Short mmCIF file of C-alpha atoms in Angstrom, two decimals:
data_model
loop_
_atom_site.label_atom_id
_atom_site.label_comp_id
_atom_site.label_asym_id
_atom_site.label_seq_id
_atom_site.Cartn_x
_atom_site.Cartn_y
_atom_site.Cartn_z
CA UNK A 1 36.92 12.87 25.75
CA UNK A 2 35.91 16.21 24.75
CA UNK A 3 36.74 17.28 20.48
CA UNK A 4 36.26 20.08 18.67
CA UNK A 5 34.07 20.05 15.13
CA UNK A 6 36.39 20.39 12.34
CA UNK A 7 34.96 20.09 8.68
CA UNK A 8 35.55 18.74 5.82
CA UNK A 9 36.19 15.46 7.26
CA UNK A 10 38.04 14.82 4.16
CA UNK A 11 38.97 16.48 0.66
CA UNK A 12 40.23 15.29 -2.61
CA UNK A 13 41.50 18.49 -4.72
CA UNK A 14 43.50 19.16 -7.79
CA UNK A 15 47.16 20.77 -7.17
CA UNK A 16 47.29 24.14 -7.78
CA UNK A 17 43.23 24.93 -6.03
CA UNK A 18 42.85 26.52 -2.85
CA UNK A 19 42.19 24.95 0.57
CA UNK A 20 39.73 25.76 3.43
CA UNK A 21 38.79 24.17 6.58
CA UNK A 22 37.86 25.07 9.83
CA UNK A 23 37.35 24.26 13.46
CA UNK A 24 34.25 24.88 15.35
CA UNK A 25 33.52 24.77 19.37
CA UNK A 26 30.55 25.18 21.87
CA UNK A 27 33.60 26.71 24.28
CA UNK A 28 35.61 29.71 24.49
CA UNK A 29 39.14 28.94 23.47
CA UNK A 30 42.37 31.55 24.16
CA UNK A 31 44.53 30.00 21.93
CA UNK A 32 44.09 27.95 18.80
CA UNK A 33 46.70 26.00 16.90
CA UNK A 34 46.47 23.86 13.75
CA UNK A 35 48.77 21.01 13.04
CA UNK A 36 49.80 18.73 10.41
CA UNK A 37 49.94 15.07 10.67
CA UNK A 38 51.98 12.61 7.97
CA UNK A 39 51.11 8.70 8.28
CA UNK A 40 52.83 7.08 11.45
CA UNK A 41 54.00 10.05 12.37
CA UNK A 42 53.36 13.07 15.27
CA UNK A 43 51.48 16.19 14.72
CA UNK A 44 54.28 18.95 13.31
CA UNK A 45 52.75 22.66 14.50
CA UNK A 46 51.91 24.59 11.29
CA UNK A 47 50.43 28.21 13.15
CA UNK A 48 49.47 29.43 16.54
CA UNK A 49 47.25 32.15 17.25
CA UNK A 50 46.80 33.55 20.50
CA UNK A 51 44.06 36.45 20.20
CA UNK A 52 40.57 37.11 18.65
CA UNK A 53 40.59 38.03 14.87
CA UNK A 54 44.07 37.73 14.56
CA UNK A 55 45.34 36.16 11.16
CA UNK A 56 48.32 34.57 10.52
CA UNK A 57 50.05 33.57 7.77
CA UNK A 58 53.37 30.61 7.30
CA UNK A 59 54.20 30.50 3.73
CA UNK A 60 50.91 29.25 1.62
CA UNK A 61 49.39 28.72 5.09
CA UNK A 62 46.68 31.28 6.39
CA UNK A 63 44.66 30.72 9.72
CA UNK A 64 42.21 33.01 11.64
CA UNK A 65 40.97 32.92 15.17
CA UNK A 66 37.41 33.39 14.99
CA UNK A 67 36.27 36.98 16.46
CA UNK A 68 33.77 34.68 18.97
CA UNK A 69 37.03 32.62 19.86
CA UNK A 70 35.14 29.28 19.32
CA UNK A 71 36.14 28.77 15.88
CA UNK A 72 39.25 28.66 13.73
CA UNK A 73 39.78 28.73 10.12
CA UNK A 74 43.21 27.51 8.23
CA UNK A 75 43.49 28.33 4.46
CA UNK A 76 46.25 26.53 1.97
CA UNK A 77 46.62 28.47 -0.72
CA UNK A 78 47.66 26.70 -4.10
CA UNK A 79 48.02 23.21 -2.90
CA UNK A 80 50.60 20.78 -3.73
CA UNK A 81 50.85 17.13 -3.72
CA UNK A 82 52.81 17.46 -0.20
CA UNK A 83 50.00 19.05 1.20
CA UNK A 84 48.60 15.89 1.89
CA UNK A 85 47.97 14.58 5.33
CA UNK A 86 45.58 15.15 8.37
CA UNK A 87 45.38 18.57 9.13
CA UNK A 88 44.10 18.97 13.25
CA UNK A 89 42.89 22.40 15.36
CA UNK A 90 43.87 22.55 19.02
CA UNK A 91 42.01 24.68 20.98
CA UNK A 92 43.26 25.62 24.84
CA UNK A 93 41.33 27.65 27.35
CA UNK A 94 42.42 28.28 31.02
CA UNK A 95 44.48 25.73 31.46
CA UNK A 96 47.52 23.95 30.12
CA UNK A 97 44.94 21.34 28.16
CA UNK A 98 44.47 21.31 24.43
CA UNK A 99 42.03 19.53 22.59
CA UNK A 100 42.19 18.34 19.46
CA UNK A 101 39.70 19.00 16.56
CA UNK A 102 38.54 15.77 14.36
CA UNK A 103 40.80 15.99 11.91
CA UNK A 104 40.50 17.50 8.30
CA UNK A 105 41.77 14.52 5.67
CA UNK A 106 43.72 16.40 2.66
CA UNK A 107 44.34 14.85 -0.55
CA UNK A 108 45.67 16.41 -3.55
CA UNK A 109 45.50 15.10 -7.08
CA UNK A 110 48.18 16.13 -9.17
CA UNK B 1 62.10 25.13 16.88
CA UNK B 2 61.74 22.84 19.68
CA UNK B 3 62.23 19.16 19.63
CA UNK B 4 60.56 15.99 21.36
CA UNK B 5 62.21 12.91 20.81
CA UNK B 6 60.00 9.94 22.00
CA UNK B 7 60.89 6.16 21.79
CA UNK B 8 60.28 3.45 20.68
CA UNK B 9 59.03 4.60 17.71
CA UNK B 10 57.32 0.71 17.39
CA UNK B 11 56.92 -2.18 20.01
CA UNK B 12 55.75 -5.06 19.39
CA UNK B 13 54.82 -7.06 23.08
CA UNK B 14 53.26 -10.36 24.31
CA UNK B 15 49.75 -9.94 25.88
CA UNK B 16 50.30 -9.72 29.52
CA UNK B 17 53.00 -7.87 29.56
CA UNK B 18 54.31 -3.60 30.22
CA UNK B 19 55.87 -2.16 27.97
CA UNK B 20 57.25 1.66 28.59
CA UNK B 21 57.75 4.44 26.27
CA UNK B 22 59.40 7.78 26.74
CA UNK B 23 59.29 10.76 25.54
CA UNK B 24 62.00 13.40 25.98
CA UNK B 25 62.09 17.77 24.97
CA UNK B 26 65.62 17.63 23.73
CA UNK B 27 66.38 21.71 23.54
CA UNK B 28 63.95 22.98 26.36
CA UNK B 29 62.36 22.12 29.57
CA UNK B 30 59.37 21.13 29.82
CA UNK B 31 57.20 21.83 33.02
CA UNK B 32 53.71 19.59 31.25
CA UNK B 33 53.64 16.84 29.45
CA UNK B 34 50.70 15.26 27.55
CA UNK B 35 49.87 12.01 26.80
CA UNK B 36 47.35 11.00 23.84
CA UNK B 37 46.48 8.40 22.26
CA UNK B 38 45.31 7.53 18.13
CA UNK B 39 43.32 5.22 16.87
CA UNK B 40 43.65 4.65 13.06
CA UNK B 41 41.70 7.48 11.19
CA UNK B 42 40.86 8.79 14.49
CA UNK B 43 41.85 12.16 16.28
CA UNK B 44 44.21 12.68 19.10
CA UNK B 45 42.46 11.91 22.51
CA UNK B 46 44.06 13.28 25.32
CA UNK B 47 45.16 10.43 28.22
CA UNK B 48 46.54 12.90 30.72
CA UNK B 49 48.70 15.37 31.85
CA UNK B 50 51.75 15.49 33.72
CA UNK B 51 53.49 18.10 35.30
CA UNK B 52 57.18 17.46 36.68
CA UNK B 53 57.66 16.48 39.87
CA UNK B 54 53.80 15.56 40.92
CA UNK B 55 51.20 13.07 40.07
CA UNK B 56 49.34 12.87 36.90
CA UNK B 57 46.35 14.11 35.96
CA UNK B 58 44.12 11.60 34.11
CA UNK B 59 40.88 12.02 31.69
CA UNK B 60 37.68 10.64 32.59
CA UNK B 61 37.75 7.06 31.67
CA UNK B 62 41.33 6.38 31.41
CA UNK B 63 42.58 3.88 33.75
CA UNK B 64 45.55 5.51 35.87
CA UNK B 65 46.81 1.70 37.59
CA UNK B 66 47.37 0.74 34.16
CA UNK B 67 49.03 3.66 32.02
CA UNK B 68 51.65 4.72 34.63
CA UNK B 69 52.65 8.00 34.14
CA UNK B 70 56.29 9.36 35.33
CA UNK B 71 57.61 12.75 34.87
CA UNK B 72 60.64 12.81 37.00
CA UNK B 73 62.47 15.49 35.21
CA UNK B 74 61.83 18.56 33.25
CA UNK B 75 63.07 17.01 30.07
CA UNK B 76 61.46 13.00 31.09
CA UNK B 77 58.10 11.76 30.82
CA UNK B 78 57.58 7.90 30.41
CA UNK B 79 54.30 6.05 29.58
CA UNK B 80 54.22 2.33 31.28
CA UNK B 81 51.23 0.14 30.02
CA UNK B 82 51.06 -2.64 32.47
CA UNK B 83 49.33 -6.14 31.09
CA UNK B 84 48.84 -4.98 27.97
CA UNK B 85 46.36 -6.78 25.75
CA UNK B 86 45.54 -6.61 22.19
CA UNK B 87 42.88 -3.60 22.60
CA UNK B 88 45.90 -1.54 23.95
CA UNK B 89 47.06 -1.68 20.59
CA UNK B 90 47.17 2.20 19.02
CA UNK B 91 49.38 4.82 18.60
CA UNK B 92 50.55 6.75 21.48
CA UNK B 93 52.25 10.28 21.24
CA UNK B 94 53.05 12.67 23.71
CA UNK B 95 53.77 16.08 23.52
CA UNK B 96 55.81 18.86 26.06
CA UNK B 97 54.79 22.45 26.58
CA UNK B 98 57.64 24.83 26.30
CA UNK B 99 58.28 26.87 30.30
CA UNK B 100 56.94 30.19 28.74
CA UNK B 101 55.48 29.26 25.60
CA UNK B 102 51.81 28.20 25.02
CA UNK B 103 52.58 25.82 21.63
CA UNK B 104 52.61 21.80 22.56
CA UNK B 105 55.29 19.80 20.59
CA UNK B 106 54.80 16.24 19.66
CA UNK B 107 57.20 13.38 19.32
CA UNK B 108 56.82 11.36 16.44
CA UNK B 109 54.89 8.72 17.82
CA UNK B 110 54.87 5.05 19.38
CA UNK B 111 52.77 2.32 17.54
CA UNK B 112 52.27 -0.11 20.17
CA UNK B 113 50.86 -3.93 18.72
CA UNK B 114 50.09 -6.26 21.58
CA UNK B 115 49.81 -9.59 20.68
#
């Protein structure tokens, strides 16, 4: 099925840095979302934007929706050791469909 | 914020056999359901859509006779996987859309281990 390009595949950084990752796409998406997956469990919706440029912000948690609306950025700011996890874009165009990014594969060391 | 209780969370089943898992929006209704599934390390790959009250709608390559999809009510969406065999084995989450809102919710998850 079709993904989106999301990089760094994976990350190892010290508590306390900064975080940046984003989410790339050879379609047009209207809405983007980026979730947060813990082992064994479900993806837990972090932000939702819904409009090109926009920027959004959830506590230490900043995203963007790309001004071309095919790409996505999410920024942690100040990481903590419960940062880790699987961080994944959505991206939805006309219809009710999402698709899912590659995955971004956090780890903080404290 | 809105909740999606699915179940079981694990099931363990003989080769050859269904097994069914639902998955339920507990504080809204929900008009679409998705089904995906996860391999280890892997992304989210979307299995198909259902809207209440009509038939699925199933990605390329995904075998519709053998992941039966129901979504009977606006809250109900089960997942039967008929004969299962060992390569069924995965993790299989669905998630609801919200009537009016454009965020999907997940449930937490099914880890399905055919033996």
């Amino acid at each position: 099925g079709q993904q989106l390009n999301q990089s760094p595949q994976s990350m190892f950084i010290q508590e306390g840095e900064d975080v940046s990752m984003n989410c790339t796409s050879s379609s047009i998406f209207n809405t983007w979302l980026w979730y947060k997956q813990d082992p064994g469990e479900g993806p837990v919706l972090l932000i939702a934007l819904y409009k090109a440029g926009e920027l959004t912000s959830n506590g230490r948690l900043t995203a963007q929706f790309g001004i071309t609306r095919k790409d996505s950025f999410l920024n942690i700011s100040a990481s903590i050791p419960s940062d880790v996890g699987i961080y994944f874009c959505a991206g939805r165009s006309g219809t009710y469909k999402y698709i899912f990014g590659t995955g971004t594969r956090l780890k903080v060391l404290a | 914020g809105a909740v999606v209780s699915q179940h079981p969370s694990r099931v363990i089943c003989k080769s050859g056999t269904s097994v069914k898992i639902e998955c339920r929006s507990l504080d809204f209704q929900a008009t679409t359901m998705f089904w995906y599934r996860q391999f280890p390390k892997q992304s989210l790959m979307l299995m198909a859509t259902s809207n209440e009250g009509s038939k699925a709608t199933y990605e390329q390559g995904v075998e519709k006779d053998k992941f039966l999809i129901n979504h009977a009510s606006l809250t109900l969406s089960t997942l039967t996987v008929t004969s299962a065999h060992p390569e069924d084995s995965s993790f299989y989450i669905c998630s609801a859309l919200d009537r009016g809102r454009t965020e999907a919710f997940f449930g937490q998850g099914t880890r399905l281990t055919v033996v």
